[in-house]
Amino acid sequence: MTRTSPPDVGRKIKHIRNEKKLTLEQLATKSSVSKSMLSQIERGRTNPTLAILWSLTQSLDMDIADLLDSDRADDGGGGHKIDHVKAHQTPEIQSADGRCTLKILGPVDLVTQTEWYDMMMTPGGLLDSDGHAEGTREHLTVIEGTLTVRNGQEEIRLETGDTARYDADIPHYIENKSQKQARALMVVLAP
């Protein structure tokens, strides 16, 4: 079986909410997700962020992986399938300064081990991170522009095509000191 779209999360949330006999307003209050946002999600008019999905699944007493995996039917042929996520359905997060956007490319069920992102950073952008779990490493490959990476006392400038691999269990940052937008792929490997 070939899947051509991601799970219908909104339909599933509505179904579970109805099973638990919760109104939109009750789930909104319980999850701290606005009633209008919840309505849009259930009607498939917007795609929730990972943070919103987390809040909703915690409020519904379920694992986020169950919500995302429940549409996967047995294909009867050994489990071979293709998961297809449309570009507009890829969740994004932004840095505190709003100048760095990270598209979350990795599946949610691997988030504790491996994360990967398509990163876009405007001039002057800064992605400042506290140290992650001990032993965590980041791998950053610049696709377009230039970026500066610093961890501890070491700082390095990366140009298009360059890759930096560095310890990410200490405070570190990525900065665009240039006058042009930069794009990179970032992979975070946890121990």
mmCIF file of N, CA and C in Angstrom, residues 29-136:
data_model
loop_
_atom_site.group_PDB
_atom_site.id
_atom_site.type_symbol
_atom_site.label_atom_id
_atom_site.label_comp_id
_atom_site.label_asym_id
_atom_site.label_seq_id
_atom_site.Cartn_x
_atom_site.Cartn_y
_atom_site.Cartn_z
ATOM 1 N N THR A 29 -9.969 24.007 26.894
ATOM 2 C CA THR A 29 -9.583 24.381 28.258
ATOM 3 C C THR A 29 -8.565 23.405 28.823
ATOM 4 N N LYS A 30 -8.819 22.128 28.620
ATOM 5 C CA LYS A 30 -7.940 21.081 29.168
ATOM 6 C C LYS A 30 -6.549 21.102 28.527
ATOM 7 N N SER A 31 -6.467 21.445 27.237
ATOM 8 C CA SER A 31 -5.200 21.376 26.503
ATOM 9 C C SER A 31 -4.487 22.719 26.365
ATOM 10 N N SER A 32 -5.188 23.815 26.699
ATOM 11 C CA SER A 32 -4.660 25.176 26.499
ATOM 12 C C SER A 32 -4.460 25.499 25.015
ATOM 13 N N VAL A 33 -5.204 24.815 24.160
ATOM 14 C CA VAL A 33 -5.235 25.117 22.729
ATOM 15 C C VAL A 33 -6.559 25.832 22.491
ATOM 16 N N SER A 34 -6.534 26.973 21.831
ATOM 17 C CA SER A 34 -7.759 27.759 21.660
ATOM 18 C C SER A 34 -8.834 26.945 20.937
ATOM 19 N N LYS A 35 -10.076 27.277 21.256
ATOM 20 C CA LYS A 35 -11.217 26.594 20.649
ATOM 21 C C LYS A 35 -11.209 26.781 19.127
ATOM 22 N N SER A 36 -10.874 27.977 18.661
ATOM 23 C CA SER A 36 -10.860 28.216 17.214
ATOM 24 C C SER A 36 -9.758 27.410 16.531
ATOM 25 N N MET A 37 -8.570 27.312 17.162
ATOM 26 C CA MET A 37 -7.480 26.509 16.599
ATOM 27 C C MET A 37 -7.880 25.037 16.566
ATOM 28 N N LEU A 38 -8.473 24.566 17.641
ATOM 29 C CA LEU A 38 -8.908 23.173 17.718
ATOM 30 C C LEU A 38 -9.940 22.872 16.632
ATOM 31 N N SER A 39 -10.866 23.783 16.419
ATOM 32 C CA SER A 39 -11.875 23.615 15.374
ATOM 33 C C SER A 39 -11.223 23.551 13.996
ATOM 34 N N GLN A 40 -10.262 24.418 13.743
ATOM 35 C CA GLN A 40 -9.562 24.405 12.454
ATOM 36 C C GLN A 40 -8.803 23.100 12.244
ATOM 37 N N ILE A 41 -8.173 22.598 13.307
ATOM 38 C CA ILE A 41 -7.435 21.333 13.213
ATOM 39 C C ILE A 41 -8.402 20.193 12.887
ATOM 40 N N GLU A 42 -9.518 20.135 13.609
ATOM 41 C CA GLU A 42 -10.486 19.055 13.398
ATOM 42 C C GLU A 42 -11.097 19.091 12.002
ATOM 43 N N ARG A 43 -11.236 20.280 11.417
ATOM 44 C CA ARG A 43 -11.807 20.405 10.078
ATOM 45 C C ARG A 43 -10.747 20.285 8.988
ATOM 46 N N GLY A 44 -9.474 20.073 9.378
ATOM 47 C CA GLY A 44 -8.403 19.915 8.406
ATOM 48 C C GLY A 44 -8.003 21.217 7.727
ATOM 49 N N ARG A 45 -8.306 22.347 8.345
ATOM 50 C CA ARG A 45 -7.990 23.650 7.744
ATOM 51 C C ARG A 45 -6.619 24.161 8.143
ATOM 52 N N THR A 46 -6.009 23.547 9.149
ATOM 53 C CA THR A 46 -4.654 23.911 9.553
ATOM 54 C C THR A 46 -3.960 22.674 10.085
ATOM 55 N N ASN A 47 -2.642 22.685 10.025
ATOM 56 C CA ASN A 47 -1.861 21.572 10.550
ATOM 57 C C ASN A 47 -1.240 21.985 11.870
ATOM 58 N N PRO A 48 -1.465 21.215 12.915
ATOM 59 C CA PRO A 48 -0.943 21.580 14.229
ATOM 60 C C PRO A 48 0.570 21.410 14.303
ATOM 61 N N THR A 49 1.189 22.249 15.125
ATOM 62 C CA THR A 49 2.617 22.096 15.396
ATOM 63 C C THR A 49 2.816 20.897 16.306
ATOM 64 N N LEU A 50 4.060 20.482 16.452
ATOM 65 C CA LEU A 50 4.380 19.375 17.354
ATOM 66 C C LEU A 50 3.982 19.717 18.785
ATOM 67 N N ALA A 51 4.179 20.966 19.196
ATOM 68 C CA ALA A 51 3.826 21.387 20.561
ATOM 69 C C ALA A 51 2.318 21.280 20.782
ATOM 70 N N ILE A 52 1.525 21.676 19.801
ATOM 71 C CA ILE A 52 0.068 21.581 19.930
ATOM 72 C C ILE A 52 -0.361 20.122 19.959
ATOM 73 N N LEU A 53 0.217 19.296 19.089
ATOM 74 C CA LEU A 53 -0.104 17.862 19.112
ATOM 75 C C LEU A 53 0.220 17.253 20.471
ATOM 76 N N TRP A 54 1.366 17.640 21.006
ATOM 77 C CA TRP A 54 1.772 17.123 22.322
ATOM 78 C C TRP A 54 0.729 17.501 23.370
ATOM 79 N N SER A 55 0.325 18.755 23.406
ATOM 80 C CA SER A 55 -0.651 19.226 24.379
ATOM 81 C C SER A 55 -1.979 18.496 24.224
ATOM 82 N N LEU A 56 -2.428 18.322 22.990
ATOM 83 C CA LEU A 56 -3.700 17.633 22.759
ATOM 84 C C LEU A 56 -3.635 16.163 23.166
ATOM 85 N N THR A 57 -2.557 15.476 22.794
ATOM 86 C CA THR A 57 -2.474 14.054 23.142
ATOM 87 C C THR A 57 -2.347 13.852 24.646
ATOM 88 N N GLN A 58 -1.643 14.751 25.322
ATOM 89 C CA GLN A 58 -1.550 14.644 26.783
ATOM 90 C C GLN A 58 -2.922 14.862 27.417
ATOM 91 N N SER A 59 -3.689 15.804 26.880
ATOM 92 C CA SER A 59 -5.033 16.090 27.394
ATOM 93 C C SER A 59 -6.007 14.954 27.116
ATOM 94 N N LEU A 60 -5.756 14.205 26.053
ATOM 95 C CA LEU A 60 -6.615 13.074 25.704
ATOM 96 C C LEU A 60 -6.085 11.750 26.257
ATOM 97 N N ASP A 61 -5.024 11.812 27.069
ATOM 98 C CA ASP A 61 -4.422 10.621 27.687
ATOM 99 C C ASP A 61 -3.994 9.580 26.666
ATOM 100 N N MET A 62 -3.238 10.037 25.663
ATOM 101 C CA MET A 62 -2.736 9.114 24.649
ATOM 102 C C MET A 62 -1.329 9.518 24.255
ATOM 103 N N ASP A 63 -0.601 8.589 23.640
ATOM 104 C CA ASP A 63 0.736 8.874 23.135
ATOM 105 C C ASP A 63 0.622 9.540 21.776
ATOM 106 N N ILE A 64 1.505 10.472 21.515
ATOM 107 C CA ILE A 64 1.500 11.171 20.231
ATOM 108 C C ILE A 64 1.753 10.191 19.079
ATOM 109 N N ALA A 65 2.583 9.187 19.310
ATOM 110 C CA ALA A 65 2.864 8.195 18.259
ATOM 111 C C ALA A 65 1.602 7.424 17.883
ATOM 112 N N ASP A 66 0.733 7.145 18.865
ATOM 113 C CA ASP A 66 -0.516 6.451 18.571
ATOM 114 C C ASP A 66 -1.409 7.299 17.674
ATOM 115 N N LEU A 67 -1.424 8.599 17.921
ATOM 116 C CA LEU A 67 -2.217 9.497 17.090
ATOM 117 C C LEU A 67 -1.699 9.503 15.658
ATOM 118 N N LEU A 68 -0.391 9.549 15.502
ATOM 119 C CA LEU A 68 0.195 9.622 14.168
ATOM 120 C C LEU A 68 0.229 8.276 13.463
ATOM 121 N N ASP A 69 0.279 7.179 14.199
ATOM 122 C CA ASP A 69 0.389 5.856 13.596
ATOM 123 C C ASP A 69 -0.946 5.162 13.378
ATOM 124 N N SER A 70 -2.011 5.654 13.961
ATOM 125 C CA SER A 70 -3.264 4.896 13.940
ATOM 126 C C SER A 70 -3.872 4.759 12.552
ATOM 127 N N ASP A 71 -3.475 5.571 11.581
ATOM 128 C CA ASP A 71 -3.996 5.435 10.217
ATOM 129 C C ASP A 71 -3.260 4.373 9.416
ATOM 130 N N ARG A 72 -2.173 3.893 9.926
ATOM 131 C CA ARG A 72 -1.357 2.944 9.164
ATOM 132 C C ARG A 72 -1.998 1.571 9.182
ATOM 133 N N ALA A 73 -2.625 1.229 8.120
ATOM 134 C CA ALA A 73 -3.294 -0.073 8.016
ATOM 135 C C ALA A 73 -2.289 -1.104 7.530
ATOM 136 N N ASP A 74 -2.526 -2.346 7.901
ATOM 137 C CA ASP A 74 -1.674 -3.426 7.402
ATOM 138 C C ASP A 74 -1.938 -3.574 5.913
ATOM 139 N N ASP A 75 -0.906 -3.524 5.137
ATOM 140 C CA ASP A 75 -1.083 -3.607 3.686
ATOM 141 C C ASP A 75 -1.174 -5.046 3.199
ATOM 142 N N GLY A 76 -1.038 -6.005 4.107
ATOM 143 C CA GLY A 76 -1.160 -7.400 3.745
ATOM 144 C C GLY A 76 0.009 -7.925 2.940
ATOM 145 N N GLY A 77 0.998 -7.112 2.687
ATOM 146 C CA GLY A 77 2.102 -7.541 1.845
ATOM 147 C C GLY A 77 3.447 -7.379 2.517
ATOM 148 N N GLY A 78 3.502 -7.526 3.818
ATOM 149 C CA GLY A 78 4.782 -7.462 4.503
ATOM 150 C C GLY A 78 5.122 -6.097 5.072
ATOM 151 N N GLY A 79 4.192 -5.154 5.015
ATOM 152 C CA GLY A 79 4.405 -3.879 5.672
ATOM 153 C C GLY A 79 5.163 -2.847 4.859
ATOM 154 N N HIS A 80 5.369 -3.051 3.565
ATOM 155 C CA HIS A 80 6.081 -2.075 2.741
ATOM 156 C C HIS A 80 5.142 -0.929 2.411
ATOM 157 N N LYS A 81 5.603 0.292 2.691
ATOM 158 C CA LYS A 81 4.773 1.449 2.405
ATOM 159 C C LYS A 81 5.665 2.667 2.225
ATOM 160 N N ILE A 82 5.088 3.697 1.688
ATOM 161 C CA ILE A 82 5.777 4.974 1.536
ATOM 162 C C ILE A 82 4.971 6.008 2.294
ATOM 163 N N ASP A 83 5.596 6.688 3.228
ATOM 164 C CA ASP A 83 4.959 7.801 3.920
ATOM 165 C C ASP A 83 5.270 9.059 3.128
ATOM 166 N N HIS A 84 4.240 9.793 2.775
ATOM 167 C CA HIS A 84 4.400 10.995 1.951
ATOM 168 C C HIS A 84 3.837 12.187 2.724
ATOM 169 N N VAL A 85 4.692 13.152 3.013
ATOM 170 C CA VAL A 85 4.265 14.365 3.694
ATOM 171 C C VAL A 85 4.421 15.524 2.718
ATOM 172 N N LYS A 86 3.338 16.204 2.438
ATOM 173 C CA LYS A 86 3.362 17.355 1.537
ATOM 174 C C LYS A 86 4.144 18.496 2.190
ATOM 175 N N ALA A 87 4.773 19.323 1.364
ATOM 176 C CA ALA A 87 5.598 20.424 1.869
ATOM 177 C C ALA A 87 4.833 21.315 2.832
ATOM 178 N N HIS A 88 3.582 21.625 2.520
ATOM 179 C CA HIS A 88 2.811 22.526 3.387
ATOM 180 C C HIS A 88 2.380 21.867 4.696
ATOM 181 N N GLN A 89 2.573 20.558 4.817
ATOM 182 C CA GLN A 89 2.202 19.847 6.034
ATOM 183 C C GLN A 89 3.398 19.591 6.951
ATOM 184 N N THR A 90 4.582 20.030 6.529
ATOM 185 C CA THR A 90 5.785 19.836 7.338
ATOM 186 C C THR A 90 5.779 20.845 8.483
ATOM 187 N N PRO A 91 5.835 20.377 9.730
ATOM 188 C CA PRO A 91 5.806 21.322 10.853
ATOM 189 C C PRO A 91 7.072 22.172 10.901
ATOM 190 N N GLU A 92 6.930 23.390 11.425
ATOM 191 C CA GLU A 92 8.044 24.326 11.536
ATOM 192 C C GLU A 92 8.105 24.898 12.943
ATOM 193 N N ILE A 93 9.317 25.244 13.354
ATOM 194 C CA ILE A 93 9.520 25.992 14.592
ATOM 195 C C ILE A 93 10.410 27.176 14.261
ATOM 196 N N GLN A 94 10.344 28.208 15.096
ATOM 197 C CA GLN A 94 11.161 29.394 14.868
ATOM 198 C C GLN A 94 12.015 29.685 16.080
ATOM 199 N N SER A 95 13.165 30.317 15.814
ATOM 200 C CA SER A 95 14.056 30.758 16.894
ATOM 201 C C SER A 95 13.396 31.906 17.635
ATOM 202 N N ALA A 96 13.928 32.210 18.812
ATOM 203 C CA ALA A 96 13.380 33.277 19.640
ATOM 204 C C ALA A 96 13.387 34.621 18.917
ATOM 205 N N ASP A 97 14.393 34.872 18.075
ATOM 206 C CA ASP A 97 14.462 36.162 17.375
ATOM 207 C C ASP A 97 13.603 36.191 16.110
ATOM 208 N N GLY A 98 12.963 35.059 15.753
ATOM 209 C CA GLY A 98 12.091 35.000 14.591
ATOM 210 C C GLY A 98 12.816 34.989 13.258
ATOM 211 N N ARG A 99 14.147 34.927 13.272
ATOM 212 C CA ARG A 99 14.927 34.991 12.037
ATOM 213 C C ARG A 99 15.429 33.637 11.562
ATOM 214 N N CYS A 100 15.095 32.603 12.299
ATOM 215 C CA CYS A 100 15.511 31.258 11.911
ATOM 216 C C CYS A 100 14.289 30.345 11.943
ATOM 217 N N THR A 101 14.032 29.697 10.812
ATOM 218 C CA THR A 101 12.927 28.747 10.714
ATOM 219 C C THR A 101 13.509 27.361 10.510
ATOM 220 N N LEU A 102 13.035 26.421 11.316
ATOM 221 C CA LEU A 102 13.467 25.034 11.215
ATOM 222 C C LEU A 102 12.271 24.183 10.796
ATOM 223 N N LYS A 103 12.336 23.595 9.596
ATOM 224 C CA LYS A 103 11.321 22.647 9.163
ATOM 225 C C LYS A 103 11.706 21.295 9.742
ATOM 226 N N ILE A 104 10.789 20.678 10.445
ATOM 227 C CA ILE A 104 11.056 19.400 11.104
ATOM 228 C C ILE A 104 10.870 18.285 10.086
ATOM 229 N N LEU A 105 11.986 17.712 9.625
ATOM 230 C CA LEU A 105 11.942 16.684 8.587
ATOM 231 C C LEU A 105 11.850 15.273 9.155
ATOM 232 N N GLY A 106 12.325 15.076 10.371
ATOM 233 C CA GLY A 106 12.344 13.742 10.952
ATOM 234 C C GLY A 106 10.993 13.334 11.506
ATOM 235 N N PRO A 107 10.720 12.026 11.546
ATOM 236 C CA PRO A 107 9.457 11.543 12.113
ATOM 237 C C PRO A 107 9.444 11.694 13.628
ATOM 238 N N VAL A 108 8.265 11.912 14.170
ATOM 239 C CA VAL A 108 8.117 12.175 15.593
ATOM 240 C C VAL A 108 8.569 10.984 16.448
ATOM 241 N N ASP A 109 8.462 9.761 15.937
ATOM 242 C CA ASP A 109 8.829 8.595 16.741
ATOM 243 C C ASP A 109 10.338 8.441 16.915
ATOM 244 N N LEU A 110 11.146 9.238 16.203
ATOM 245 C CA LEU A 110 12.599 9.182 16.370
ATOM 246 C C LEU A 110 13.152 10.373 17.144
ATOM 247 N N VAL A 111 12.282 11.269 17.612
ATOM 248 C CA VAL A 111 12.727 12.539 18.172
ATOM 249 C C VAL A 111 13.678 12.391 19.366
ATOM 250 N N THR A 112 13.618 11.304 20.102
ATOM 251 C CA THR A 112 14.526 11.134 21.233
ATOM 252 C C THR A 112 15.904 10.629 20.815
ATOM 253 N N GLN A 113 16.048 10.208 19.540
ATOM 254 C CA GLN A 113 17.322 9.673 19.067
ATOM 255 C C GLN A 113 17.937 10.540 17.972
ATOM 256 N N THR A 114 17.132 10.867 16.971
ATOM 257 C CA THR A 114 17.620 11.588 15.797
ATOM 258 C C THR A 114 16.592 12.631 15.377
ATOM 259 N N GLU A 115 17.067 13.840 15.157
ATOM 260 C CA GLU A 115 16.211 14.896 14.630
ATOM 261 C C GLU A 115 16.914 15.468 13.414
ATOM 262 N N TRP A 116 16.163 15.842 12.384
ATOM 263 C CA TRP A 116 16.781 16.552 11.283
ATOM 264 C C TRP A 116 15.864 17.647 10.794
ATOM 265 N N TYR A 117 16.525 18.730 10.366
ATOM 266 C CA TYR A 117 15.824 19.960 10.042
ATOM 267 C C TYR A 117 16.355 20.573 8.757
ATOM 268 N N ASP A 118 15.470 21.261 8.055
ATOM 269 C CA ASP A 118 15.822 22.152 6.959
ATOM 270 C C ASP A 118 15.775 23.543 7.585
ATOM 271 N N MET A 119 16.921 24.196 7.686
ATOM 272 C CA MET A 119 17.023 25.461 8.405
ATOM 273 C C MET A 119 17.203 26.625 7.440
ATOM 274 N N MET A 120 16.386 27.653 7.608
ATOM 275 C CA MET A 120 16.514 28.899 6.854
ATOM 276 C C MET A 120 16.778 30.004 7.861
ATOM 277 N N MET A 121 17.828 30.825 7.615
ATOM 278 C CA MET A 121 18.162 31.889 8.553
ATOM 279 C C MET A 121 18.402 33.189 7.789
ATOM 280 N N THR A 122 17.671 34.223 8.178
ATOM 281 C CA THR A 122 17.827 35.519 7.543
ATOM 282 C C THR A 122 19.070 36.210 8.107
ATOM 283 N N PRO A 123 19.570 37.257 7.423
ATOM 284 C CA PRO A 123 20.745 37.984 7.929
ATOM 285 C C PRO A 123 20.516 38.465 9.369
ATOM 286 N N GLY A 124 21.530 38.277 10.190
ATOM 287 C CA GLY A 124 21.451 38.671 11.591
ATOM 288 C C GLY A 124 20.764 37.657 12.483
ATOM 289 N N GLY A 125 20.292 36.538 11.910
ATOM 290 C CA GLY A 125 19.586 35.525 12.686
ATOM 291 C C GLY A 125 20.517 34.765 13.624
ATOM 292 N N LEU A 126 19.961 34.308 14.737
ATOM 293 C CA LEU A 126 20.736 33.584 15.744
ATOM 294 C C LEU A 126 19.893 32.459 16.313
ATOM 295 N N LEU A 127 20.427 31.254 16.294
ATOM 296 C CA LEU A 127 19.809 30.104 16.946
ATOM 297 C C LEU A 127 20.715 29.754 18.117
ATOM 298 N N ASP A 128 20.308 30.185 19.298
ATOM 299 C CA ASP A 128 21.107 30.050 20.517
ATOM 300 C C ASP A 128 20.547 28.879 21.323
ATOM 301 N N SER A 129 21.369 27.882 21.611
ATOM 302 C CA SER A 129 20.891 26.671 22.282
ATOM 303 C C SER A 129 21.657 26.400 23.567
ATOM 304 N N ASP A 130 20.914 26.008 24.587
ATOM 305 C CA ASP A 130 21.555 25.480 25.790
ATOM 306 C C ASP A 130 22.072 24.094 25.426
ATOM 307 N N GLY A 131 22.892 23.532 26.261
ATOM 308 C CA GLY A 131 23.375 22.185 25.985
ATOM 309 C C GLY A 131 22.235 21.179 26.009
ATOM 310 N N HIS A 132 22.270 20.232 25.071
ATOM 311 C CA HIS A 132 21.294 19.144 25.033
ATOM 312 C C HIS A 132 21.794 18.021 25.951
ATOM 313 N N ALA A 133 21.178 16.867 25.872
ATOM 314 C CA ALA A 133 21.568 15.725 26.700
ATOM 315 C C ALA A 133 23.045 15.374 26.479
ATOM 316 N N GLU A 134 23.678 14.874 27.517
ATOM 317 C CA GLU A 134 25.099 14.529 27.438
ATOM 318 C C GLU A 134 25.361 13.561 26.285
ATOM 319 N N GLY A 135 26.371 13.871 25.496
ATOM 320 C CA GLY A 135 26.750 13.044 24.366
ATOM 321 C C GLY A 135 26.083 13.426 23.050
ATOM 322 N N THR A 136 25.196 14.418 23.074
ATOM 323 C CA THR A 136 24.509 14.842 21.845
ATOM 324 C C THR A 136 25.477 15.557 20.907
#
